[in-house]
Tab-separated table of C-alpha atoms and ligand atoms in Angstrom:
chain	number	residue	atom	x	y	z
A	62	ALA	CA	-30.205	-24.050	-15.703
A	63	MET	CA	-27.194	-22.438	-14.046
A	64	THR	CA	-24.835	-20.602	-16.450
A	65	SER	CA	-21.453	-19.589	-15.288
A	66	ALA	CA	-20.495	-16.378	-16.878
A	67	THR	CA	-17.115	-16.405	-18.474
A	68	PRO	CA	-15.112	-13.637	-16.869
A	69	LYS	CA	-14.088	-11.042	-19.446
A	70	LEU	CA	-11.023	-8.821	-19.511
A	71	GLU	CA	-11.778	-5.125	-18.994
A	72	TYR	CA	-11.034	-2.782	-21.908
A	73	ARG	CA	-10.008	0.809	-21.322
A	74	GLU	CA	-9.620	3.791	-23.639
A	75	LEU	CA	-6.140	5.039	-24.404
A	76	GLY	CA	-6.116	8.884	-24.035
A	77	ASN	CA	-7.771	10.546	-26.993
A	78	THR	CA	-6.849	7.822	-29.445
A	79	GLY	CA	-10.148	5.975	-29.438
A	80	LEU	CA	-8.222	2.760	-29.057
A	81	LYS	CA	-9.728	0.363	-26.565
A	82	LEU	CA	-7.007	-1.718	-25.038
A	83	SER	CA	-7.335	-4.807	-22.903
A	84	CYS	CA	-6.319	-3.920	-19.344
A	85	VAL	CA	-3.613	-6.650	-19.556
A	86	GLY	CA	-1.285	-6.023	-22.486
A	87	PHE	CA	1.162	-8.560	-24.002
A	88	GLY	CA	4.772	-7.430	-23.596
A	89	ALA	CA	6.730	-9.250	-26.304
A	90	SER	CA	10.270	-8.564	-25.055
A	91	PRO	CA	10.427	-12.159	-23.729
A	92	LEU	CA	9.737	-13.288	-27.358
A	93	GLY	CA	13.231	-11.874	-28.142
A	94	ASN	CA	14.632	-14.318	-25.609
A	95	VAL	CA	15.661	-11.570	-23.132
A	96	PHE	CA	14.282	-13.581	-20.249
A	97	GLY	CA	15.491	-16.946	-21.460
A	98	GLY	CA	14.913	-19.064	-24.591
A	99	VAL	CA	11.500	-19.352	-26.170
A	100	THR	CA	10.685	-21.545	-29.206
A	101	GLY	CA	8.541	-20.362	-32.141
A	102	GLU	CA	5.826	-22.818	-31.100
A	103	GLU	CA	5.795	-21.526	-27.496
A	104	ALA	CA	5.613	-18.015	-28.696
A	105	ASN	CA	2.724	-18.741	-31.150
A	106	ALA	CA	0.817	-20.612	-28.462
A	107	ALA	CA	1.246	-17.790	-25.890
A	108	VAL	CA	0.046	-15.165	-28.398
A	109	ARG	CA	-2.835	-17.358	-29.479
A	110	GLU	CA	-3.939	-17.960	-25.905
A	111	ALA	CA	-3.614	-14.308	-25.095
A	112	PHE	CA	-5.833	-13.280	-27.980
A	113	ARG	CA	-8.355	-16.062	-27.160
A	114	LEU	CA	-8.617	-14.727	-23.582
A	115	GLY	CA	-9.224	-11.176	-24.774
A	116	ILE	CA	-5.770	-9.541	-24.883
A	117	ASN	CA	-5.764	-7.259	-27.870
A	118	PHE	CA	-2.608	-5.188	-27.188
A	119	PHE	CA	0.914	-6.377	-28.197
A	120	ASP	CA	4.084	-4.437	-27.616
A	121	THR	CA	7.465	-4.982	-29.193
A	122	SER	CA	10.691	-3.140	-30.377
A	123	PRO	CA	13.430	-3.696	-32.889
A	124	TYR	CA	15.691	-3.723	-29.799
A	125	TYR	CA	14.224	-6.787	-28.173
A	126	GLY	CA	16.406	-9.688	-28.998
A	127	GLY	CA	18.060	-7.725	-31.820
A	128	THR	CA	14.842	-7.719	-34.033
A	129	LEU	CA	13.891	-11.256	-33.006
A	130	SER	CA	10.847	-10.164	-30.953
A	131	GLU	CA	9.278	-8.304	-33.884
A	132	LYS	CA	9.724	-11.319	-36.186
A	133	VAL	CA	8.364	-13.842	-33.736
A	134	LEU	CA	5.424	-11.553	-32.811
A	135	GLY	CA	4.679	-10.897	-36.470
A	136	ASN	CA	4.561	-14.627	-37.241
A	137	ALA	CA	2.404	-15.293	-34.215
A	138	LEU	CA	-0.109	-12.553	-35.139
A	139	LYS	CA	-0.260	-13.755	-38.675
A	140	ALA	CA	-0.917	-17.294	-37.479
A	141	LEU	CA	-4.026	-16.046	-35.608
A	142	GLY	CA	-5.699	-15.481	-38.923
A	143	VAL	CA	-7.971	-12.711	-37.645
A	144	PRO	CA	-8.714	-9.294	-39.221
A	145	ARG	CA	-5.965	-6.731	-38.619
A	146	ASN	CA	-8.296	-4.366	-36.782
A	147	GLU	CA	-8.882	-6.884	-34.031
A	148	TYR	CA	-5.532	-6.304	-32.469
A	149	VAL	CA	-3.342	-3.339	-31.565
A	150	VAL	CA	0.406	-3.488	-32.219
A	151	ALA	CA	2.988	-1.119	-30.842
A	152	THR	CA	6.658	-0.992	-31.802
A	153	LYS	CA	9.489	1.445	-31.240
A	154	CYS	CA	12.376	3.187	-32.992
A	155	GLY	CA	15.647	4.788	-32.124
A	156	ARG	CA	17.169	2.043	-30.006
A	157	TYR	CA	18.947	-1.033	-31.650
A	158	LYS	CA	20.928	-3.903	-30.316
A	159	GLU	CA	23.855	-3.590	-32.778
A	160	GLU	CA	23.784	0.150	-33.572
A	161	GLY	CA	22.861	1.535	-30.134
A	162	PHE	CA	20.823	4.732	-30.134
A	163	ASN	CA	19.978	6.847	-33.166
A	164	PHE	CA	17.041	9.251	-32.995
A	165	SER	CA	17.781	11.039	-36.284
A	166	ALA	CA	14.875	11.663	-38.583
A	167	ASP	CA	16.580	9.609	-41.255
A	168	ARG	CA	17.104	6.579	-38.961
A	169	VAL	CA	13.603	6.498	-37.525
A	170	THR	CA	12.042	6.883	-40.942
A	171	ARG	CA	13.893	3.804	-42.271
A	172	SER	CA	13.169	2.064	-38.977
A	173	ILE	CA	9.432	1.923	-39.342
A	174	ASP	CA	9.754	0.316	-42.795
A	175	GLU	CA	12.092	-2.344	-41.387
A	176	SER	CA	9.732	-2.992	-38.519
A	177	LEU	CA	6.711	-3.299	-40.718
A	178	GLU	CA	8.540	-5.834	-42.849
A	179	ARG	CA	9.596	-7.939	-39.846
A	180	LEU	CA	6.147	-7.709	-38.394
A	181	GLN	CA	4.544	-8.512	-41.789
A	182	LEU	CA	2.070	-5.549	-41.245
A	183	GLU	CA	0.923	-2.671	-43.357
A	184	TYR	CA	0.868	-0.358	-40.345
A	185	VAL	CA	1.398	-0.363	-36.581
A	186	ASP	CA	-1.014	1.301	-34.158
A	187	ILE	CA	1.563	2.962	-32.026
A	188	LEU	CA	5.162	3.903	-32.799
A	189	TYR	CA	7.259	5.162	-29.845
A	190	CYS	CA	10.724	6.688	-29.606
A	191	HIS	CA	12.454	3.997	-27.451
A	192	ASP	CA	14.198	5.079	-24.277
A	193	ILE	CA	14.651	8.749	-25.060
A	194	GLU	CA	16.746	9.524	-22.023
A	195	PHE	CA	19.646	8.016	-23.922
A	196	GLY	CA	19.329	10.597	-26.665
A	197	SER	CA	19.228	14.387	-26.697
A	198	LEU	CA	15.788	15.380	-25.568
A	199	ASP	CA	16.047	18.519	-27.661
A	200	GLN	CA	16.638	16.301	-30.716
A	201	ILE	CA	13.542	14.305	-29.763
A	202	VAL	CA	11.498	17.479	-29.578
A	203	LYS	CA	12.829	19.165	-32.706
A	204	GLU	CA	13.673	16.295	-35.022
A	205	THR	CA	12.379	12.830	-33.929
A	206	ILE	CA	8.786	13.729	-33.055
A	207	PRO	CA	8.286	15.718	-36.311
A	208	ALA	CA	9.682	12.750	-38.210
A	209	LEU	CA	7.251	10.403	-36.407
A	210	GLN	CA	4.379	12.756	-37.288
A	211	LYS	CA	5.303	12.405	-40.960
A	212	ILE	CA	5.270	8.628	-40.552
A	213	LYS	CA	1.819	8.938	-39.019
A	214	GLU	CA	0.656	11.082	-41.919
A	215	ALA	CA	1.985	8.437	-44.313
A	216	GLY	CA	-0.246	5.898	-42.601
A	217	LYS	CA	2.540	3.668	-41.327
A	218	THR	CA	1.487	4.187	-37.754
A	219	ARG	CA	-1.881	5.450	-36.332
A	220	PHE	CA	-0.399	7.020	-33.197
A	221	ILE	CA	2.951	8.103	-31.825
A	222	GLY	CA	4.570	8.250	-28.392
A	223	ILE	CA	7.726	8.196	-26.261
A	224	THR	CA	9.147	5.717	-23.773
A	225	GLY	CA	11.841	5.777	-21.072
A	226	LEU	CA	12.541	5.301	-17.407
A	227	PRO	CA	13.069	8.681	-15.742
A	228	LEU	CA	9.748	10.510	-15.390
A	229	HIS	CA	11.199	13.938	-16.002
A	230	ILE	CA	11.599	13.088	-19.719
A	231	TYR	CA	7.809	13.235	-20.119
A	232	THR	CA	7.405	16.699	-18.734
A	233	TYR	CA	10.499	17.957	-20.552
A	234	VAL	CA	9.166	16.830	-23.924
A	235	LEU	CA	5.500	17.495	-23.413
A	236	ASP	CA	6.249	21.055	-22.233
A	237	ARG	CA	8.071	21.704	-25.536
A	238	VAL	CA	5.955	20.175	-28.257
A	239	PRO	CA	2.702	21.675	-29.689
A	240	PRO	CA	-0.441	20.359	-27.952
A	241	GLY	CA	-1.611	17.125	-29.474
A	242	SER	CA	1.801	16.231	-30.896
A	243	LEU	CA	2.058	13.002	-28.858
A	244	ASP	CA	-0.736	10.455	-28.354
A	245	VAL	CA	0.736	8.164	-25.752
A	246	ILE	CA	3.559	7.604	-23.276
A	247	LEU	CA	4.848	4.249	-22.104
A	248	SER	CA	6.431	4.292	-18.618
A	249	TYR	CA	7.930	1.190	-16.976
A	250	CYS	CA	8.807	0.111	-13.459
A	251	HIS	CA	7.155	3.157	-12.027
A	252	TYR	CA	3.803	1.741	-11.086
A	253	CYS	CA	4.328	-1.562	-9.420
A	254	ILE	CA	4.213	-2.473	-5.673
A	255	ASN	CA	7.805	-1.224	-4.984
A	256	ASP	CA	7.539	2.005	-6.976
A	257	SER	CA	4.430	4.088	-7.603
A	258	THR	CA	5.928	7.358	-8.624
A	259	LEU	CA	4.093	7.346	-12.059
A	260	GLU	CA	0.968	8.203	-10.146
A	261	ASP	CA	2.369	11.653	-9.248
A	262	ILE	CA	2.419	12.791	-12.888
A	263	ILE	CA	-0.951	11.404	-13.939
A	264	PRO	CA	-2.779	14.778	-13.656
A	265	TYR	CA	-0.089	16.430	-15.759
A	266	LEU	CA	-0.225	13.687	-18.454
A	267	LYS	CA	-3.997	13.902	-18.480
A	268	SER	CA	-3.807	17.722	-18.913
A	269	LYS	CA	-1.645	17.053	-21.994
A	270	GLY	CA	-4.153	14.599	-23.404
A	271	VAL	CA	-1.793	11.671	-23.673
A	272	GLY	CA	-2.726	8.057	-23.081
A	273	ILE	CA	-0.757	6.110	-20.469
A	274	VAL	CA	0.687	2.631	-20.786
A	275	ASN	CA	2.197	1.161	-17.622
A	276	ALA	CA	4.808	-1.470	-18.378
A	277	SER	CA	6.681	-3.940	-16.124
A	278	PRO	CA	4.145	-4.480	-13.333
A	279	LEU	CA	6.493	-7.317	-12.072
A	280	ALA	CA	9.394	-4.800	-11.991
A	281	MET	CA	11.078	-6.775	-14.791
A	282	GLY	CA	11.061	-9.935	-12.716
A	283	LEU	CA	11.762	-8.473	-9.235
A	284	LEU	CA	8.255	-9.275	-8.187
A	285	THR	CA	8.285	-12.925	-9.185
A	286	GLU	CA	9.123	-16.118	-7.289
A	287	SER	CA	12.044	-16.954	-9.617
A	288	GLY	CA	13.489	-13.480	-9.382
A	289	PRO	CA	14.939	-11.077	-11.953
A	290	PRO	CA	17.340	-11.969	-14.854
A	291	GLU	CA	21.112	-11.509	-14.562
A	292	TRP	CA	21.041	-8.115	-16.281
A	293	HIS	CA	18.550	-6.483	-13.945
A	294	PRO	CA	19.819	-3.020	-12.984
A	295	ALA	CA	18.344	-2.819	-9.492
A	296	SER	CA	20.581	-2.388	-6.486
A	297	SER	CA	21.263	-5.404	-4.373
A	298	GLU	CA	19.308	-3.802	-1.591
A	299	LEU	CA	16.186	-3.554	-3.840
A	300	LYS	CA	16.778	-7.071	-5.180
A	301	SER	CA	16.942	-8.607	-1.743
A	302	ALA	CA	13.870	-6.663	-0.406
A	303	CYS	CA	11.823	-8.005	-3.390
A	304	GLN	CA	13.138	-11.489	-2.824
A	305	ALA	CA	12.153	-11.254	0.826
A	306	ALA	CA	8.582	-10.166	-0.311
A	307	ALA	CA	8.464	-13.038	-2.802
A	308	THR	CA	9.504	-15.540	-0.088
A	309	TYR	CA	6.897	-14.153	2.272
A	310	CYS	CA	4.170	-14.667	-0.266
A	311	LYS	CA	5.391	-18.176	-1.189
A	312	GLU	CA	5.351	-19.179	2.495
A	313	LYS	CA	1.723	-17.945	2.799
A	314	GLY	CA	0.753	-19.845	-0.322
A	315	LYS	CA	0.224	-16.636	-2.270
A	316	SER	CA	1.638	-15.559	-5.611
A	317	ILE	CA	3.641	-12.372	-5.633
A	318	ALA	CA	3.275	-12.063	-9.411
A	319	LYS	CA	-0.538	-12.153	-9.140
A	320	LEU	CA	-0.513	-9.604	-6.299
A	321	ALA	CA	1.759	-7.309	-8.317
A	322	MET	CA	-0.390	-7.633	-11.456
A	323	GLN	CA	-3.479	-6.785	-9.441
A	324	TYR	CA	-1.807	-3.856	-7.703
A	325	SER	CA	-1.021	-2.274	-11.151
A	326	LEU	CA	-4.429	-3.091	-12.586
A	327	LEU	CA	-6.201	-1.225	-9.801
A	328	ASN	CA	-5.188	2.083	-11.199
A	329	LYS	CA	-7.584	2.722	-14.065
A	330	GLU	CA	-5.886	5.887	-15.261
A	331	MET	CA	-3.239	3.648	-16.734
A	332	THR	CA	-4.938	2.122	-19.755
A	333	SER	CA	-3.119	-1.136	-19.992
A	334	VAL	CA	-0.683	-2.985	-17.783
A	335	LEU	CA	1.929	-4.336	-20.108
A	336	VAL	CA	3.423	-7.560	-18.771
A	337	GLY	CA	6.180	-9.578	-20.443
A	338	MET	CA	5.018	-13.106	-21.273
A	339	LYS	CA	6.515	-16.075	-22.904
A	340	SER	CA	4.240	-19.046	-22.193
A	341	VAL	CA	0.599	-20.072	-22.216
A	342	LYS	CA	0.864	-20.536	-18.400
A	343	GLN	CA	2.010	-16.951	-17.854
A	344	VAL	CA	-0.764	-15.620	-20.098
A	345	GLU	CA	-3.409	-17.611	-18.220
A	346	GLU	CA	-2.078	-16.535	-14.812
A	347	ASN	CA	-1.957	-12.848	-15.699
A	348	VAL	CA	-5.430	-12.875	-17.244
A	349	ALA	CA	-6.767	-14.794	-14.273
A	350	ALA	CA	-5.217	-12.076	-12.005
A	351	ALA	CA	-7.292	-9.434	-13.793
A	352	THR	CA	-10.559	-11.404	-13.901
A	353	GLU	CA	-10.197	-12.488	-10.246
A	354	LEU	CA	-9.474	-8.861	-9.265
A	355	ALA	CA	-12.657	-7.761	-10.999
A	356	ALA	CA	-14.653	-10.502	-9.311
A	357	SER	CA	-13.322	-10.396	-5.758
A	358	GLY	CA	-10.807	-7.528	-5.228
A	359	ILE	CA	-7.266	-7.611	-4.120
A	360	ASP	CA	-5.920	-9.546	-1.107
A	361	GLU	CA	-5.543	-6.398	1.101
A	362	ALA	CA	-3.855	-8.275	3.999
A	363	THR	CA	-1.075	-9.762	1.891
A	364	LEU	CA	-0.616	-6.457	0.005
A	365	ALA	CA	-0.126	-4.669	3.295
A	366	GLU	CA	2.460	-7.132	4.456
A	367	VAL	CA	4.317	-6.996	1.141
A	368	GLU	CA	4.235	-3.136	1.206
A	369	ALA	CA	5.695	-3.203	4.671
A	370	ILE	CA	8.539	-5.501	3.587
A	371	LEU	CA	9.261	-3.160	0.622
A	372	LYS	CA	8.899	0.062	2.580
A	373	PRO	CA	12.706	0.631	3.069
A	374	VAL	CA	13.177	0.494	-0.753
A	375	LYS	CA	9.906	2.145	-1.809
A	376	ASN	CA	10.318	4.265	-4.910
A	377	GLN	CA	13.977	3.306	-5.236
A	378	SER	CA	14.894	3.263	-8.947
A	379	TRP	CA	18.196	3.024	-10.893
A	380	PRO	CA	20.118	5.339	-13.228
A	381	SER	CA	19.110	5.250	-16.892
A	382	GLY	CA	20.332	7.276	-19.805
A	383	ILE	CA	22.776	10.032	-20.297
A	384	GLN	CA	23.297	11.233	-16.749
A	385	GLN	CA	22.942	14.903	-16.116
A	386	SER	CA	24.304	16.544	-13.033
B	571	LIG	P1	7.597	-7.421	-16.345
B	571	LIG	O1	7.533	-6.699	-15.090
B	571	LIG	O2	6.335	-7.588	-17.189
B	571	LIG	O3	8.235	-8.863	-16.031
B	571	LIG	C1	8.465	-9.851	-17.043
B	571	LIG	C2	9.070	-11.058	-16.411
B	571	LIG	O4	8.079	-11.710	-15.549
B	571	LIG	C3	9.435	-12.121	-17.403
B	571	LIG	O5	10.573	-12.838	-16.891
B	571	LIG	C4	8.258	-13.025	-17.501
B	571	LIG	O6	8.588	-14.286	-17.981
B	571	LIG	C5	7.788	-13.004	-16.031
B	571	LIG	N1	6.396	-13.286	-15.845
B	571	LIG	C6	5.342	-12.825	-16.528
B	571	LIG	N2	4.197	-13.303	-15.980
B	571	LIG	C7	4.517	-14.009	-14.937
B	571	LIG	C8	3.755	-14.775	-13.956
B	571	LIG	N3	2.465	-14.807	-13.997
B	571	LIG	N4	4.475	-15.399	-12.987
B	571	LIG	C9	5.799	-15.352	-12.921
B	571	LIG	N5	6.540	-14.698	-13.760
B	571	LIG	C10	5.940	-14.011	-14.787
B	571	LIG	O7	8.782	-6.790	-17.284
B	571	LIG	P2	8.954	-6.536	-18.836
B	571	LIG	O8	8.710	-7.743	-19.590
B	571	LIG	O9	10.252	-5.831	-19.005
B	571	LIG	O10	7.861	-5.425	-19.168
B	571	LIG	C11	6.646	-5.716	-19.884
B	571	LIG	C12	6.667	-5.204	-21.324
B	571	LIG	O11	6.629	-3.851	-21.352
B	571	LIG	C13	7.978	-5.639	-22.117
B	571	LIG	O12	7.888	-6.953	-22.605
B	571	LIG	C14	7.985	-4.572	-23.117
B	571	LIG	O13	7.049	-4.941	-24.212
B	571	LIG	C15	7.392	-3.349	-22.430
B	571	LIG	N6	8.525	-2.497	-21.864
B	571	LIG	C16	8.926	-1.397	-22.550
B	571	LIG	C17	9.974	-0.650	-22.065
B	571	LIG	C18	10.404	0.582	-22.811
B	571	LIG	O14	9.789	0.883	-23.873
B	571	LIG	N7	11.435	1.254	-22.477
B	571	LIG	C19	10.583	-0.959	-20.904
B	571	LIG	C20	10.198	-2.026	-20.151
B	571	LIG	C21	9.140	-2.813	-20.648
């Protein structure tokens, strides 16, 4: 009898951590309602479907929805009713909706306890300093990372890392901390069809032994049919170029989101492509993008057309953090 093999998600190792992450990771910022309202049932269903389809990596922060994302994700993970070691949870510290930024040792040390309580977990797998370009990088090096290392020694997180938009923050920090201090970096909006600059620092990051998580393959909604949310920081030039690319795909009967997921997934140096999801439908589409890519490759012709449309804005980013002249 014919058996049709169920396509499986690929798992990739994260730097030297020994963690094996699904190549598609679940970004839980939408569970904090940052991309429009989501009910508890929708969130639970999305997380359940993600886990059922092989997604084992879930990313949140106390910042997303002012702690809402952590609570909703915690409930959804608990509702799965599976052993804790079957999923990987990352959260962050130092950035808060009400308080703003605070990367002091005291604040981040309290922060992890608050996060664990909201997530209803004994430990997280990864704790990042969230958007460090908004703090003093020297404080991150001298005070915050040592505080995170103590949190790690206390068993409240297995691994530690940093996140942020400008790529120079990674070299600045990694050049100044003892080797092996950091386990992982999370970069966003720098390895998607319109911006591939993260690729340039891969050899450097590998030489430092850090694992790489690539977030926002859809450029926070720029590379979707419905477009980005109101708060999106891109220039109007970048927004309209992405809209033109989305329209091109739609007219050809193609999905720009699928193409964008597949583009990011093709680079295997980046362990997991963290995509923000809020519905079962989005989970199914993004997992299908990965399994179809593994089975039949990317649509080269459409990708070439989309890249041509985006060429005038290629690698255009936006300011983030405390600007230095
Ligand atoms: P993204 O590029 O993943 O885009 C998310 C948007 O695309 C949402 O509106 C979502 O509803 C929509 N979407 C998802 N799948 C879709 C599909 N198949 N078709 C159409 N639309 C779809 O941007 P993001 O959510 O900002 O980034 C992913 C995750 O990475 C975040 O949720 C967060 O966990 C993490 N992240 C971290 C940082 C940081 O630490 N500084 C920054 C950005 C993102």
